[in-house]
């Protein structure tokens, strides 16, 4: 089976993904994950068309990868900005959607944010991801208006509580 994680009842159970700090060597794989995400097809495609997660970005920010323990295949990643506290990027590979990778990453993000002394993290979400963020406890705080030509649509804004 080629999947790193399988849904219950659908084949052998694999170990949970490992979350680790991203390195410069992950840059190409993270860029590919962003550019090929089905969440950014259709009207959202221009947003990621030339997007690049470079080694410089990885070195400048707290970027973490969820990878399959067996083959180090990237299943998802996130980037946490500390000042001001914000989730800058979060992507889960299309084939890993619905398998708990996003929840694993949010749990890890909460731990990182708590260790950094944060009480909450701002999230400006891709519109289709709003339900996911609500499901992990993020509280709606408003809407970030479109900013053409970079972003052509309004986006929901949340605060993800950290700690306690």
Short mmCIF file of C-alpha atoms in Angstrom, two decimals:
data_model
loop_
_atom_site.label_atom_id
_atom_site.label_comp_id
_atom_site.label_asym_id
_atom_site.label_seq_id
_atom_site.Cartn_x
_atom_site.Cartn_y
_atom_site.Cartn_z
CA UNK A 1 0.00 0.00 0.00
CA UNK A 2 1.41 3.40 -0.91
CA UNK A 3 -0.46 5.46 1.69
CA UNK A 4 1.55 6.49 4.72
CA UNK A 5 -1.48 6.37 6.98
CA UNK A 6 -4.63 4.36 6.41
CA UNK A 7 -8.22 4.89 7.49
CA UNK A 8 -9.52 2.42 10.08
CA UNK A 9 -10.62 -0.83 8.47
CA UNK A 10 -8.75 -0.13 5.24
CA UNK A 11 -5.50 -2.00 5.48
CA UNK A 12 -2.57 -2.30 7.82
CA UNK A 13 -2.23 0.24 10.61
CA UNK A 14 0.87 2.39 10.18
CA UNK A 15 2.69 4.25 12.94
CA UNK A 16 1.51 7.79 13.60
CA UNK A 17 3.39 10.42 11.62
CA UNK A 18 6.38 12.02 13.25
CA UNK A 19 6.38 15.82 13.60
CA UNK A 20 9.85 17.30 13.24
CA UNK A 21 11.45 20.64 12.54
CA UNK A 22 11.70 21.32 8.82
CA UNK A 23 15.15 21.69 7.28
CA UNK A 24 16.35 23.43 4.14
CA UNK A 25 16.30 20.07 2.35
CA UNK A 26 12.49 19.98 2.80
CA UNK A 27 11.95 23.20 0.81
CA UNK A 28 11.26 21.56 -2.55
CA UNK A 29 8.81 19.05 -1.06
CA UNK A 30 6.93 21.73 0.89
CA UNK A 31 6.68 23.92 -2.21
CA UNK A 32 5.30 20.97 -4.19
CA UNK A 33 2.74 20.24 -1.47
CA UNK A 34 1.51 23.86 -1.60
CA UNK A 35 1.40 24.13 -5.39
CA UNK A 36 -0.37 20.79 -5.94
CA UNK A 37 -2.96 21.14 -3.17
CA UNK A 38 -6.47 20.43 -4.46
CA UNK A 39 -7.71 23.01 -1.94
CA UNK A 40 -6.22 25.65 -4.24
CA UNK A 41 -7.78 24.59 -7.53
CA UNK A 42 -10.18 26.67 -9.57
CA UNK A 43 -10.57 30.27 -8.39
CA UNK A 44 -7.94 29.77 -5.67
CA UNK A 45 -5.22 28.55 -8.07
CA UNK A 46 -3.59 31.98 -8.67
CA UNK A 47 -2.81 32.22 -4.95
CA UNK A 48 -0.27 29.37 -5.08
CA UNK A 49 0.73 29.35 -8.75
CA UNK A 50 4.23 30.71 -8.17
CA UNK A 51 4.42 30.11 -4.44
CA UNK A 52 7.73 28.94 -3.04
CA UNK A 53 8.68 27.70 0.42
CA UNK A 54 12.39 28.36 0.28
CA UNK A 55 15.24 27.33 2.57
CA UNK A 56 15.43 30.96 3.73
CA UNK A 57 11.78 30.85 4.86
CA UNK A 58 12.37 27.57 6.71
CA UNK A 59 15.41 28.98 8.47
CA UNK A 60 13.66 32.24 9.43
CA UNK A 61 10.48 30.68 10.86
CA UNK A 62 9.32 27.80 13.02
CA UNK A 63 8.35 25.36 10.29
CA UNK A 64 7.39 21.82 11.26
CA UNK A 65 6.73 18.80 9.06
CA UNK A 66 4.54 15.75 9.66
CA UNK A 67 6.34 12.89 7.93
CA UNK A 68 5.73 9.17 7.63
CA UNK A 69 8.10 7.43 10.04
CA UNK A 70 8.90 4.74 7.47
CA UNK A 71 9.87 6.72 4.40
CA UNK A 72 10.00 10.36 5.53
CA UNK A 73 7.23 11.26 3.06
CA UNK A 74 5.85 14.71 3.91
CA UNK A 75 2.19 14.45 4.91
CA UNK A 76 1.76 18.06 5.98
CA UNK A 77 3.45 21.07 7.52
CA UNK A 78 2.86 24.34 9.32
CA UNK A 79 4.74 27.57 9.98
CA UNK A 80 4.32 29.46 13.24
CA UNK A 81 5.24 33.13 13.42
CA UNK A 82 5.90 34.27 16.99
CA UNK A 83 5.70 38.04 16.63
CA UNK A 84 2.88 38.71 16.25
CA UNK A 85 1.63 35.15 16.93
CA UNK A 86 0.17 33.75 13.72
CA UNK A 87 -0.18 30.51 11.81
CA UNK A 88 1.43 31.57 8.54
CA UNK A 89 1.06 28.35 6.54
CA UNK A 90 -0.60 24.98 7.11
CA UNK A 91 -1.01 22.35 4.45
CA UNK A 92 -1.91 18.67 4.58
CA UNK A 93 -1.16 16.49 1.55
CA UNK A 94 -4.29 15.60 -0.41
CA UNK A 95 -3.81 11.87 0.21
CA UNK A 96 -3.51 12.47 3.97
CA UNK A 97 -6.68 14.57 4.29
CA UNK A 98 -9.10 13.17 6.88
CA UNK A 99 -6.47 10.96 8.55
CA UNK A 100 -5.74 13.17 11.57
CA UNK A 101 -2.60 14.85 10.21
CA UNK A 102 -4.11 18.33 10.51
CA UNK A 103 -5.15 17.68 14.12
CA UNK A 104 -1.68 16.32 14.87
CA UNK A 105 -0.12 19.49 13.47
CA UNK A 106 -2.50 21.75 15.44
CA UNK A 107 -1.67 19.86 18.63
CA UNK A 108 2.03 20.30 17.93
CA UNK A 109 1.52 23.98 17.13
CA UNK A 110 -0.27 24.48 20.46
CA UNK A 111 2.68 22.90 22.27
CA UNK A 112 5.19 25.09 20.45
CA UNK A 113 3.12 28.21 21.10
CA UNK A 114 2.74 27.36 24.79
CA UNK A 115 6.50 26.78 25.16
CA UNK A 116 7.03 30.20 23.57
CA UNK A 117 4.73 31.78 26.18
CA UNK A 118 1.87 32.55 23.79
CA UNK A 119 -1.77 32.49 24.90
CA UNK A 120 -3.26 32.42 21.42
CA UNK A 121 -2.37 32.22 17.75
CA UNK A 122 -4.10 34.17 14.97
CA UNK A 123 -5.24 32.19 11.95
CA UNK A 124 -6.35 33.76 8.68
CA UNK A 125 -7.84 30.72 6.98
CA UNK A 126 -8.35 29.56 3.46
CA UNK A 127 -12.18 29.83 3.25
CA UNK A 128 -12.82 26.07 2.82
CA UNK A 129 -10.66 25.34 5.92
CA UNK A 130 -12.78 27.40 8.31
CA UNK A 131 -14.75 24.37 9.52
CA UNK A 132 -11.55 22.51 10.34
CA UNK A 133 -10.19 25.35 12.44
CA UNK A 134 -13.49 25.64 14.33
CA UNK A 135 -13.39 21.88 14.97
CA UNK A 136 -9.99 22.16 16.70
CA UNK A 137 -11.16 24.95 18.99
CA UNK A 138 -10.27 28.09 17.05
CA UNK A 139 -12.67 30.91 17.80
CA UNK A 140 -13.94 33.13 14.96
CA UNK A 141 -12.84 36.75 15.36
CA UNK A 142 -13.85 38.31 12.06
CA UNK A 143 -13.11 38.45 8.37
CA UNK A 144 -10.00 39.62 6.55
CA UNK A 145 -11.12 41.39 3.41
CA UNK A 146 -9.77 40.57 -0.03
CA UNK A 147 -6.57 42.34 -1.01
CA UNK A 148 -6.28 42.20 -4.83
CA UNK A 149 -4.25 41.28 -6.71
CA UNK A 150 -2.59 38.99 -4.11
CA UNK A 151 -5.79 37.63 -2.51
CA UNK A 152 -9.05 37.90 -4.39
CA UNK A 153 -11.45 36.65 -1.69
CA UNK A 154 -12.40 37.40 1.90
CA UNK A 155 -10.96 35.00 4.49
CA UNK A 156 -12.24 33.99 7.93
CA UNK A 157 -10.07 35.00 10.86
CA UNK A 158 -9.73 32.95 14.07
CA UNK A 159 -7.91 32.90 17.38
CA UNK A 160 -6.59 29.50 18.44
CA UNK A 161 -6.35 29.45 22.25
CA UNK A 162 -3.12 28.03 23.67
CA UNK A 163 -2.57 26.50 27.10
CA UNK A 164 -4.90 26.08 30.07
#
